[in-house]
């Protein structure tokens, strides 16, 4: 499909930017709406002793909006990986491996090394914005999202370089 896309839009980088923007915004909107709906339904179904939180409580609004931001960036990362490796299956495998499997493998490292790198792994850093409480071994919410955004920007830059320099 990349050949027909580049035939329709010969300038390569606008294709990458537009696909990333559309995927990121769509994921952000859907996940933000979904998190607010889930929060409202969860509060209605669970009793107040268990789920006695409101949107005005500390960090709740940030966590709900952060869920949309995080998954919007995950969508952009997926688009960038797809453009970089030129394989949908390969991009899905790398994305799943980096976000789901890598943190599990990091636990197998010696604790001194694991404790040093664990907060900076992509999924751990990005999901810090959704956490209501933070321990000493985690990043602050916005700092974690910033670290994850740097991962996304790096992969997006690599995808842009590959798209510009190689043939479809």
Short mmCIF file of N, CA and C in Angstrom, two decimals:
data_model
loop_
_atom_site.label_atom_id
_atom_site.label_comp_id
_atom_site.label_asym_id
_atom_site.label_seq_id
_atom_site.Cartn_x
_atom_site.Cartn_y
_atom_site.Cartn_z
N UNK A 1 0.81 -1.20 0.00
CA UNK A 1 0.00 0.00 0.00
C UNK A 1 0.86 1.26 0.00
N UNK A 2 2.11 1.17 0.44
CA UNK A 2 2.95 2.35 0.50
C UNK A 2 3.23 2.89 -0.90
N UNK A 3 3.32 2.00 -1.89
CA UNK A 3 3.58 2.47 -3.26
C UNK A 3 2.42 3.31 -3.78
N UNK A 4 1.19 2.87 -3.55
CA UNK A 4 0.05 3.65 -4.03
C UNK A 4 -0.09 4.94 -3.23
N UNK A 5 0.23 4.91 -1.96
CA UNK A 5 0.19 6.14 -1.15
C UNK A 5 1.19 7.15 -1.66
N UNK A 6 2.41 6.70 -1.93
CA UNK A 6 3.46 7.61 -2.40
C UNK A 6 3.23 8.03 -3.85
N UNK A 7 2.48 7.24 -4.60
CA UNK A 7 2.12 7.67 -5.96
C UNK A 7 1.10 8.80 -5.89
N UNK A 8 0.19 8.73 -4.93
CA UNK A 8 -0.82 9.78 -4.77
C UNK A 8 -0.23 11.04 -4.16
N UNK A 9 0.71 10.87 -3.22
CA UNK A 9 1.38 12.00 -2.56
C UNK A 9 2.88 11.77 -2.70
N UNK A 10 3.49 12.30 -3.75
CA UNK A 10 4.90 12.01 -4.00
C UNK A 10 5.86 12.52 -2.91
N UNK A 11 5.51 13.60 -2.24
CA UNK A 11 6.36 14.08 -1.16
C UNK A 11 6.18 13.16 0.03
N UNK A 12 7.24 12.56 0.48
CA UNK A 12 7.14 11.47 1.44
C UNK A 12 6.85 11.89 2.88
N UNK A 13 7.50 12.92 3.35
CA UNK A 13 7.35 13.28 4.76
C UNK A 13 5.93 13.73 5.13
N UNK A 14 5.22 14.47 4.27
CA UNK A 14 3.82 14.78 4.65
C UNK A 14 2.95 13.54 4.85
N UNK A 15 3.28 12.46 4.17
CA UNK A 15 2.53 11.22 4.38
C UNK A 15 2.75 10.71 5.80
N UNK A 16 4.00 10.72 6.25
CA UNK A 16 4.31 10.26 7.60
C UNK A 16 3.67 11.16 8.64
N UNK A 17 3.78 12.47 8.46
CA UNK A 17 3.23 13.41 9.45
C UNK A 17 1.70 13.28 9.51
N UNK A 18 1.06 13.18 8.36
CA UNK A 18 -0.40 13.11 8.38
C UNK A 18 -0.90 11.79 8.96
N UNK A 19 -0.25 10.68 8.62
CA UNK A 19 -0.66 9.39 9.19
C UNK A 19 -0.45 9.39 10.70
N UNK A 20 0.66 9.94 11.15
CA UNK A 20 0.93 10.01 12.59
C UNK A 20 -0.08 10.89 13.29
N UNK A 21 -0.38 12.03 12.71
CA UNK A 21 -1.32 12.97 13.31
C UNK A 21 -2.73 12.37 13.41
N UNK A 22 -3.18 11.75 12.34
CA UNK A 22 -4.53 11.16 12.34
C UNK A 22 -4.60 10.01 13.35
N UNK A 23 -3.62 9.14 13.35
CA UNK A 23 -3.63 8.01 14.30
C UNK A 23 -3.54 8.50 15.74
N UNK A 24 -2.68 9.47 15.99
CA UNK A 24 -2.51 9.99 17.34
C UNK A 24 -3.76 10.68 17.86
N UNK A 25 -4.35 11.52 17.04
CA UNK A 25 -5.56 12.24 17.47
C UNK A 25 -6.73 11.29 17.66
N UNK A 26 -6.89 10.34 16.74
CA UNK A 26 -7.99 9.38 16.87
C UNK A 26 -7.84 8.55 18.15
N UNK A 27 -6.64 8.08 18.41
CA UNK A 27 -6.43 7.28 19.63
C UNK A 27 -6.61 8.14 20.88
N UNK A 28 -6.11 9.38 20.85
CA UNK A 28 -6.27 10.27 22.00
C UNK A 28 -7.74 10.52 22.31
N UNK A 29 -8.52 10.86 21.29
CA UNK A 29 -9.94 11.17 21.50
C UNK A 29 -10.69 9.93 22.00
N UNK A 30 -10.50 8.81 21.34
CA UNK A 30 -11.22 7.60 21.73
C UNK A 30 -10.85 7.14 23.14
N UNK A 31 -9.56 7.18 23.47
CA UNK A 31 -9.14 6.73 24.79
C UNK A 31 -9.55 7.69 25.88
N UNK A 32 -9.52 8.99 25.60
CA UNK A 32 -9.94 9.96 26.60
C UNK A 32 -11.43 9.81 26.89
N UNK A 33 -12.23 9.70 25.84
CA UNK A 33 -13.67 9.47 26.03
C UNK A 33 -13.89 8.15 26.77
N UNK A 34 -13.19 7.12 26.37
CA UNK A 34 -13.32 5.81 27.02
C UNK A 34 -12.94 5.84 28.49
N UNK A 35 -11.88 6.56 28.82
CA UNK A 35 -11.47 6.61 30.23
C UNK A 35 -12.47 7.38 31.08
N UNK A 36 -13.04 8.47 30.55
CA UNK A 36 -14.05 9.21 31.30
C UNK A 36 -15.33 8.39 31.46
N UNK A 37 -15.73 7.67 30.42
CA UNK A 37 -16.92 6.82 30.50
C UNK A 37 -16.68 5.68 31.50
N UNK A 38 -15.52 5.06 31.44
CA UNK A 38 -15.21 3.98 32.38
C UNK A 38 -15.17 4.49 33.82
N UNK A 39 -14.63 5.70 34.01
CA UNK A 39 -14.59 6.29 35.35
C UNK A 39 -16.01 6.53 35.87
N UNK A 40 -16.87 7.07 35.01
CA UNK A 40 -18.25 7.35 35.41
C UNK A 40 -19.01 6.07 35.68
N UNK A 41 -18.88 5.08 34.82
CA UNK A 41 -19.57 3.81 35.02
C UNK A 41 -19.03 3.07 36.23
N UNK A 42 -17.73 3.10 36.42
CA UNK A 42 -17.13 2.44 37.58
C UNK A 42 -17.60 3.06 38.88
N UNK A 43 -17.70 4.40 38.90
CA UNK A 43 -18.19 5.07 40.09
C UNK A 43 -19.65 4.76 40.37
N UNK A 44 -20.43 4.56 39.31
CA UNK A 44 -21.85 4.25 39.48
C UNK A 44 -22.07 2.81 39.92
N UNK A 45 -21.25 1.89 39.44
CA UNK A 45 -21.43 0.47 39.75
C UNK A 45 -20.84 0.13 41.11
N UNK A 46 -19.66 0.62 41.41
CA UNK A 46 -19.01 0.30 42.68
C UNK A 46 -19.59 1.18 43.79
N UNK A 47 -19.55 0.67 45.00
CA UNK A 47 -20.08 1.49 46.09
C UNK A 47 -19.07 2.58 46.45
N UNK A 48 -19.50 3.59 47.14
CA UNK A 48 -18.66 4.74 47.43
C UNK A 48 -17.49 4.43 48.34
N UNK A 49 -17.58 3.38 49.13
CA UNK A 49 -16.46 3.03 50.00
C UNK A 49 -15.28 2.53 49.18
N UNK A 50 -15.57 1.85 48.08
CA UNK A 50 -14.50 1.31 47.24
C UNK A 50 -14.03 2.35 46.24
N UNK A 51 -14.94 3.01 45.59
CA UNK A 51 -14.59 3.96 44.53
C UNK A 51 -15.05 5.36 44.90
N UNK A 52 -14.63 5.86 46.03
CA UNK A 52 -15.07 7.16 46.49
C UNK A 52 -14.26 8.29 45.91
N UNK A 53 -13.94 8.24 44.63
CA UNK A 53 -13.16 9.30 43.99
C UNK A 53 -14.05 10.11 43.07
N UNK A 54 -13.70 11.37 42.94
CA UNK A 54 -14.40 12.24 41.99
C UNK A 54 -13.38 12.90 41.10
N UNK A 55 -13.84 13.56 40.06
CA UNK A 55 -12.93 14.23 39.14
C UNK A 55 -12.11 15.32 39.83
N UNK A 56 -12.62 15.84 40.93
CA UNK A 56 -11.91 16.89 41.66
C UNK A 56 -10.80 16.39 42.55
N UNK A 57 -10.73 15.08 42.78
CA UNK A 57 -9.67 14.53 43.63
C UNK A 57 -8.31 14.70 42.98
N UNK A 58 -7.29 14.69 43.83
CA UNK A 58 -5.92 14.90 43.38
C UNK A 58 -5.50 13.87 42.32
N UNK A 59 -5.14 14.33 41.16
CA UNK A 59 -4.58 13.48 40.12
C UNK A 59 -5.56 12.73 39.25
N UNK A 60 -6.84 12.75 39.57
CA UNK A 60 -7.81 11.95 38.81
C UNK A 60 -7.96 12.50 37.39
N UNK A 61 -8.16 13.79 37.27
CA UNK A 61 -8.33 14.39 35.94
C UNK A 61 -7.06 14.20 35.11
N UNK A 62 -5.89 14.37 35.73
CA UNK A 62 -4.62 14.16 35.03
C UNK A 62 -4.50 12.72 34.56
N UNK A 63 -4.89 11.77 35.40
CA UNK A 63 -4.79 10.36 35.03
C UNK A 63 -5.72 10.01 33.88
N UNK A 64 -6.93 10.57 33.88
CA UNK A 64 -7.87 10.29 32.80
C UNK A 64 -7.41 10.91 31.48
N UNK A 65 -6.96 12.15 31.53
CA UNK A 65 -6.42 12.77 30.30
C UNK A 65 -5.09 12.13 29.89
N UNK A 66 -4.31 11.73 30.90
CA UNK A 66 -3.03 11.08 30.62
C UNK A 66 -3.19 9.75 29.90
N UNK A 67 -4.27 9.05 30.19
CA UNK A 67 -4.53 7.78 29.48
C UNK A 67 -4.69 8.04 28.00
N UNK A 68 -5.41 9.10 27.65
CA UNK A 68 -5.57 9.45 26.24
C UNK A 68 -4.26 9.90 25.62
N UNK A 69 -3.49 10.71 26.33
CA UNK A 69 -2.20 11.17 25.82
C UNK A 69 -1.24 10.01 25.60
N UNK A 70 -1.17 9.11 26.58
CA UNK A 70 -0.27 7.97 26.47
C UNK A 70 -0.62 7.09 25.28
N UNK A 71 -1.89 6.75 25.14
CA UNK A 71 -2.27 5.86 24.04
C UNK A 71 -2.26 6.58 22.69
N UNK A 72 -2.43 7.89 22.68
CA UNK A 72 -2.22 8.65 21.45
C UNK A 72 -0.77 8.56 21.00
N UNK A 73 0.15 8.67 21.96
CA UNK A 73 1.57 8.54 21.63
C UNK A 73 1.92 7.11 21.23
N UNK A 74 1.26 6.12 21.83
CA UNK A 74 1.47 4.72 21.42
C UNK A 74 1.04 4.54 19.96
N UNK A 75 -0.05 5.16 19.57
CA UNK A 75 -0.50 5.06 18.17
C UNK A 75 0.51 5.70 17.23
N UNK A 76 1.05 6.85 17.61
CA UNK A 76 2.07 7.50 16.77
C UNK A 76 3.32 6.63 16.70
N UNK A 77 3.68 6.01 17.82
CA UNK A 77 4.83 5.11 17.83
C UNK A 77 4.60 3.92 16.90
N UNK A 78 3.39 3.39 16.89
CA UNK A 78 3.06 2.29 15.99
C UNK A 78 3.16 2.68 14.53
N UNK A 79 2.69 3.87 14.18
CA UNK A 79 2.80 4.35 12.80
C UNK A 79 4.27 4.52 12.43
N UNK A 80 5.05 5.11 13.34
CA UNK A 80 6.46 5.32 13.06
C UNK A 80 7.21 4.00 12.90
N UNK A 81 6.90 3.03 13.74
CA UNK A 81 7.54 1.72 13.60
C UNK A 81 7.14 1.05 12.29
N UNK A 82 5.88 1.19 11.90
CA UNK A 82 5.43 0.64 10.62
C UNK A 82 6.17 1.23 9.44
N UNK A 83 6.37 2.54 9.47
CA UNK A 83 7.13 3.20 8.39
C UNK A 83 8.60 2.83 8.44
N UNK A 84 9.11 2.61 9.64
CA UNK A 84 10.53 2.30 9.80
C UNK A 84 10.86 0.90 9.31
N UNK A 85 10.08 -0.09 9.71
CA UNK A 85 10.39 -1.48 9.34
C UNK A 85 9.66 -1.94 8.10
N UNK A 86 8.69 -1.15 7.63
CA UNK A 86 7.91 -1.45 6.42
C UNK A 86 7.21 -2.79 6.49
N UNK A 87 6.73 -3.11 7.67
CA UNK A 87 6.01 -4.36 7.85
C UNK A 87 5.03 -4.17 9.01
N UNK A 88 3.76 -4.38 8.72
CA UNK A 88 2.76 -4.23 9.78
C UNK A 88 2.98 -5.24 10.90
N UNK A 89 3.22 -6.49 10.52
CA UNK A 89 3.45 -7.53 11.53
C UNK A 89 4.71 -7.24 12.33
N UNK A 90 5.76 -6.81 11.66
CA UNK A 90 7.00 -6.47 12.35
C UNK A 90 6.82 -5.31 13.30
N UNK A 91 6.09 -4.29 12.88
CA UNK A 91 5.85 -3.13 13.74
C UNK A 91 5.03 -3.52 14.96
N UNK A 92 4.02 -4.36 14.77
CA UNK A 92 3.20 -4.81 15.91
C UNK A 92 4.05 -5.62 16.88
N UNK A 93 4.90 -6.49 16.35
CA UNK A 93 5.77 -7.31 17.21
C UNK A 93 6.75 -6.44 17.99
N UNK A 94 7.34 -5.46 17.35
CA UNK A 94 8.29 -4.57 18.04
C UNK A 94 7.55 -3.73 19.08
N UNK A 95 6.39 -3.21 18.72
CA UNK A 95 5.62 -2.40 19.65
C UNK A 95 5.19 -3.22 20.87
N UNK A 96 4.65 -4.40 20.64
CA UNK A 96 4.24 -5.25 21.76
C UNK A 96 5.44 -5.69 22.59
N UNK A 97 6.52 -6.03 21.93
CA UNK A 97 7.72 -6.43 22.66
C UNK A 97 8.28 -5.31 23.50
N UNK A 98 8.34 -4.12 22.93
CA UNK A 98 8.89 -2.99 23.67
C UNK A 98 8.03 -2.53 24.82
N UNK A 99 6.72 -2.60 24.64
CA UNK A 99 5.82 -2.10 25.68
C UNK A 99 5.40 -3.17 26.69
N UNK A 100 5.29 -4.41 26.26
CA UNK A 100 4.77 -5.45 27.15
C UNK A 100 5.82 -6.44 27.65
N UNK A 101 6.75 -6.81 26.81
CA UNK A 101 7.70 -7.86 27.17
C UNK A 101 8.97 -7.30 27.82
N UNK A 102 9.44 -6.16 27.33
CA UNK A 102 10.67 -5.57 27.84
C UNK A 102 10.65 -5.31 29.35
N UNK A 103 9.56 -4.76 29.93
CA UNK A 103 9.54 -4.59 31.38
C UNK A 103 9.64 -5.91 32.15
N UNK A 104 9.05 -6.96 31.62
CA UNK A 104 9.15 -8.27 32.26
C UNK A 104 10.55 -8.83 32.20
N UNK A 105 11.25 -8.60 31.11
CA UNK A 105 12.64 -9.05 30.99
C UNK A 105 13.57 -8.24 31.88
N UNK A 106 13.25 -6.98 32.09
CA UNK A 106 14.11 -6.13 32.93
C UNK A 106 14.14 -6.62 34.37
N UNK A 107 13.07 -7.27 34.80
CA UNK A 107 13.02 -7.80 36.17
C UNK A 107 14.06 -8.90 36.36
N UNK A 108 14.43 -9.57 35.28
CA UNK A 108 15.41 -10.65 35.37
C UNK A 108 16.83 -10.15 35.56
N UNK A 109 17.07 -8.87 35.34
CA UNK A 109 18.40 -8.30 35.53
C UNK A 109 18.70 -8.18 37.01
N UNK A 110 19.98 -8.03 37.37
CA UNK A 110 20.30 -7.77 38.78
C UNK A 110 19.54 -6.54 39.28
N UNK A 111 19.13 -6.55 40.53
CA UNK A 111 18.25 -5.50 41.03
C UNK A 111 18.85 -4.10 40.92
N UNK A 112 20.15 -3.97 41.04
CA UNK A 112 20.76 -2.64 40.93
C UNK A 112 20.59 -2.08 39.52
N UNK A 113 20.72 -2.92 38.52
CA UNK A 113 20.54 -2.48 37.13
C UNK A 113 19.06 -2.30 36.82
N UNK A 114 18.24 -3.25 37.25
CA UNK A 114 16.80 -3.17 36.98
C UNK A 114 16.19 -1.93 37.61
N UNK A 115 16.58 -1.60 38.83
CA UNK A 115 16.04 -0.42 39.50
C UNK A 115 16.45 0.86 38.79
N UNK A 116 17.63 0.86 38.18
CA UNK A 116 18.12 2.05 37.49
C UNK A 116 17.41 2.28 36.16
N UNK A 117 17.11 1.20 35.42
CA UNK A 117 16.54 1.38 34.08
C UNK A 117 15.02 1.23 34.04
N UNK A 118 14.43 0.57 35.02
CA UNK A 118 13.00 0.27 34.99
C UNK A 118 12.11 1.51 34.82
N UNK A 119 12.36 2.62 35.52
CA UNK A 119 11.47 3.78 35.32
C UNK A 119 11.56 4.38 33.92
N UNK A 120 12.65 4.13 33.22
CA UNK A 120 12.87 4.74 31.91
C UNK A 120 12.47 3.86 30.75
N UNK A 121 11.98 2.65 31.02
CA UNK A 121 11.47 1.81 29.95
C UNK A 121 10.23 2.46 29.37
N UNK A 122 9.98 2.30 28.08
CA UNK A 122 8.90 3.07 27.44
C UNK A 122 7.54 2.96 28.13
N UNK A 123 7.08 1.76 28.40
CA UNK A 123 5.74 1.64 28.99
C UNK A 123 5.69 2.13 30.42
N UNK A 124 6.75 1.91 31.19
CA UNK A 124 6.77 2.38 32.57
C UNK A 124 6.81 3.90 32.63
N UNK A 125 7.61 4.51 31.76
CA UNK A 125 7.69 5.97 31.74
C UNK A 125 6.37 6.58 31.29
N UNK A 126 5.80 6.06 30.22
CA UNK A 126 4.56 6.62 29.69
C UNK A 126 3.37 6.43 30.59
N UNK A 127 3.30 5.30 31.26
CA UNK A 127 2.13 5.05 32.11
C UNK A 127 2.22 5.76 33.45
N UNK A 128 3.33 6.42 33.74
CA UNK A 128 3.44 7.17 35.00
C UNK A 128 2.41 8.29 35.07
N UNK A 129 2.00 8.82 33.91
CA UNK A 129 1.02 9.90 33.90
C UNK A 129 -0.36 9.42 34.31
N UNK A 130 -0.61 8.14 34.25
CA UNK A 130 -1.92 7.59 34.61
C UNK A 130 -2.00 7.13 36.06
N UNK A 131 -0.88 7.10 36.77
CA UNK A 131 -0.86 6.60 38.14
C UNK A 131 -1.29 7.69 39.12
N UNK A 132 -2.09 7.31 40.09
CA UNK A 132 -2.52 8.26 41.12
C UNK A 132 -1.52 8.36 42.25
N UNK A 133 -0.77 7.30 42.50
CA UNK A 133 0.27 7.32 43.53
C UNK A 133 1.60 6.94 42.89
N UNK A 134 2.66 7.45 43.45
CA UNK A 134 4.00 7.20 42.90
C UNK A 134 4.94 6.78 44.01
N UNK A 135 5.71 5.75 43.74
CA UNK A 135 6.73 5.31 44.70
C UNK A 135 8.06 5.97 44.34
N UNK A 136 9.07 5.68 45.14
CA UNK A 136 10.38 6.29 44.90
C UNK A 136 11.02 5.84 43.60
N UNK A 137 10.69 4.65 43.13
CA UNK A 137 11.32 4.10 41.94
C UNK A 137 10.63 4.46 40.63
N UNK A 138 9.70 5.41 40.64
CA UNK A 138 9.01 5.78 39.41
C UNK A 138 9.26 7.24 39.09
N UNK A 139 8.99 7.59 37.85
CA UNK A 139 9.12 8.98 37.42
C UNK A 139 7.87 9.76 37.79
N UNK A 140 8.03 11.07 37.88
CA UNK A 140 6.87 11.94 38.09
C UNK A 140 5.97 11.84 36.86
N UNK A 141 4.68 12.12 37.01
CA UNK A 141 3.74 11.91 35.90
C UNK A 141 4.14 12.58 34.59
N UNK A 142 4.37 13.86 34.60
CA UNK A 142 4.67 14.56 33.35
C UNK A 142 6.09 14.27 32.86
N UNK A 143 7.00 14.01 33.79
CA UNK A 143 8.36 13.64 33.39
C UNK A 143 8.34 12.28 32.68
N UNK A 144 7.55 11.35 33.20
CA UNK A 144 7.43 10.04 32.56
C UNK A 144 6.84 10.14 31.16
N UNK A 145 5.79 10.96 31.02
CA UNK A 145 5.21 11.14 29.69
C UNK A 145 6.21 11.81 28.76
N UNK A 146 7.02 12.71 29.29
CA UNK A 146 8.05 13.36 28.48
C UNK A 146 9.11 12.38 28.00
N UNK A 147 9.52 11.46 28.87
CA UNK A 147 10.49 10.43 28.47
C UNK A 147 9.89 9.56 27.37
N UNK A 148 8.63 9.18 27.53
CA UNK A 148 7.98 8.36 26.50
C UNK A 148 7.86 9.14 25.19
N UNK A 149 7.55 10.43 25.29
CA UNK A 149 7.46 11.26 24.08
C UNK A 149 8.82 11.33 23.37
N UNK A 150 9.91 11.32 24.13
CA UNK A 150 11.24 11.30 23.50
C UNK A 150 11.47 10.00 22.73
N UNK A 151 11.00 8.89 23.27
CA UNK A 151 11.08 7.62 22.53
C UNK A 151 10.31 7.74 21.21
N UNK A 152 9.12 8.31 21.28
CA UNK A 152 8.28 8.44 20.09
C UNK A 152 8.95 9.35 19.07
N UNK A 153 9.50 10.47 19.51
CA UNK A 153 10.16 11.41 18.60
C UNK A 153 11.38 10.75 17.95
N UNK A 154 12.14 9.98 18.73
CA UNK A 154 13.32 9.31 18.16
C UNK A 154 12.93 8.31 17.08
N UNK A 155 11.91 7.51 17.32
CA UNK A 155 11.48 6.52 16.32
C UNK A 155 10.85 7.23 15.12
N UNK A 156 10.13 8.30 15.36
CA UNK A 156 9.53 9.07 14.28
C UNK A 156 10.62 9.71 13.40
N UNK A 157 11.68 10.20 14.02
CA UNK A 157 12.80 10.77 13.25
C UNK A 157 13.50 9.70 12.43
N UNK A 158 13.68 8.52 13.01
CA UNK A 158 14.29 7.42 12.27
C UNK A 158 13.40 6.99 11.10
N UNK A 159 12.10 6.97 11.32
CA UNK A 159 11.16 6.61 10.24
C UNK A 159 11.19 7.67 9.14
N UNK A 160 11.27 8.94 9.52
CA UNK A 160 11.33 10.01 8.52
C UNK A 160 12.62 9.90 7.71
N UNK A 161 13.72 9.60 8.37
CA UNK A 161 14.99 9.44 7.66
C UNK A 161 14.92 8.27 6.69
N UNK A 162 14.39 7.16 7.15
CA UNK A 162 14.29 5.97 6.28
C UNK A 162 13.35 6.23 5.11
N UNK A 163 12.24 6.89 5.37
CA UNK A 163 11.27 7.17 4.32
C UNK A 163 11.85 8.12 3.27
N UNK A 164 12.66 9.07 3.71
CA UNK A 164 13.27 10.03 2.81
C UNK A 164 14.40 9.41 1.98
N UNK A 165 15.17 8.50 2.59
CA UNK A 165 16.37 7.98 1.94
C UNK A 165 16.16 6.68 1.16
N UNK A 166 15.12 5.93 1.45
CA UNK A 166 14.98 4.65 0.77
C UNK A 166 13.80 4.67 -0.19
N UNK A 167 13.80 3.68 -1.04
CA UNK A 167 12.73 3.56 -2.03
C UNK A 167 11.57 2.80 -1.43
N UNK A 168 10.39 3.04 -1.96
CA UNK A 168 9.21 2.35 -1.48
C UNK A 168 9.25 0.92 -1.94
#
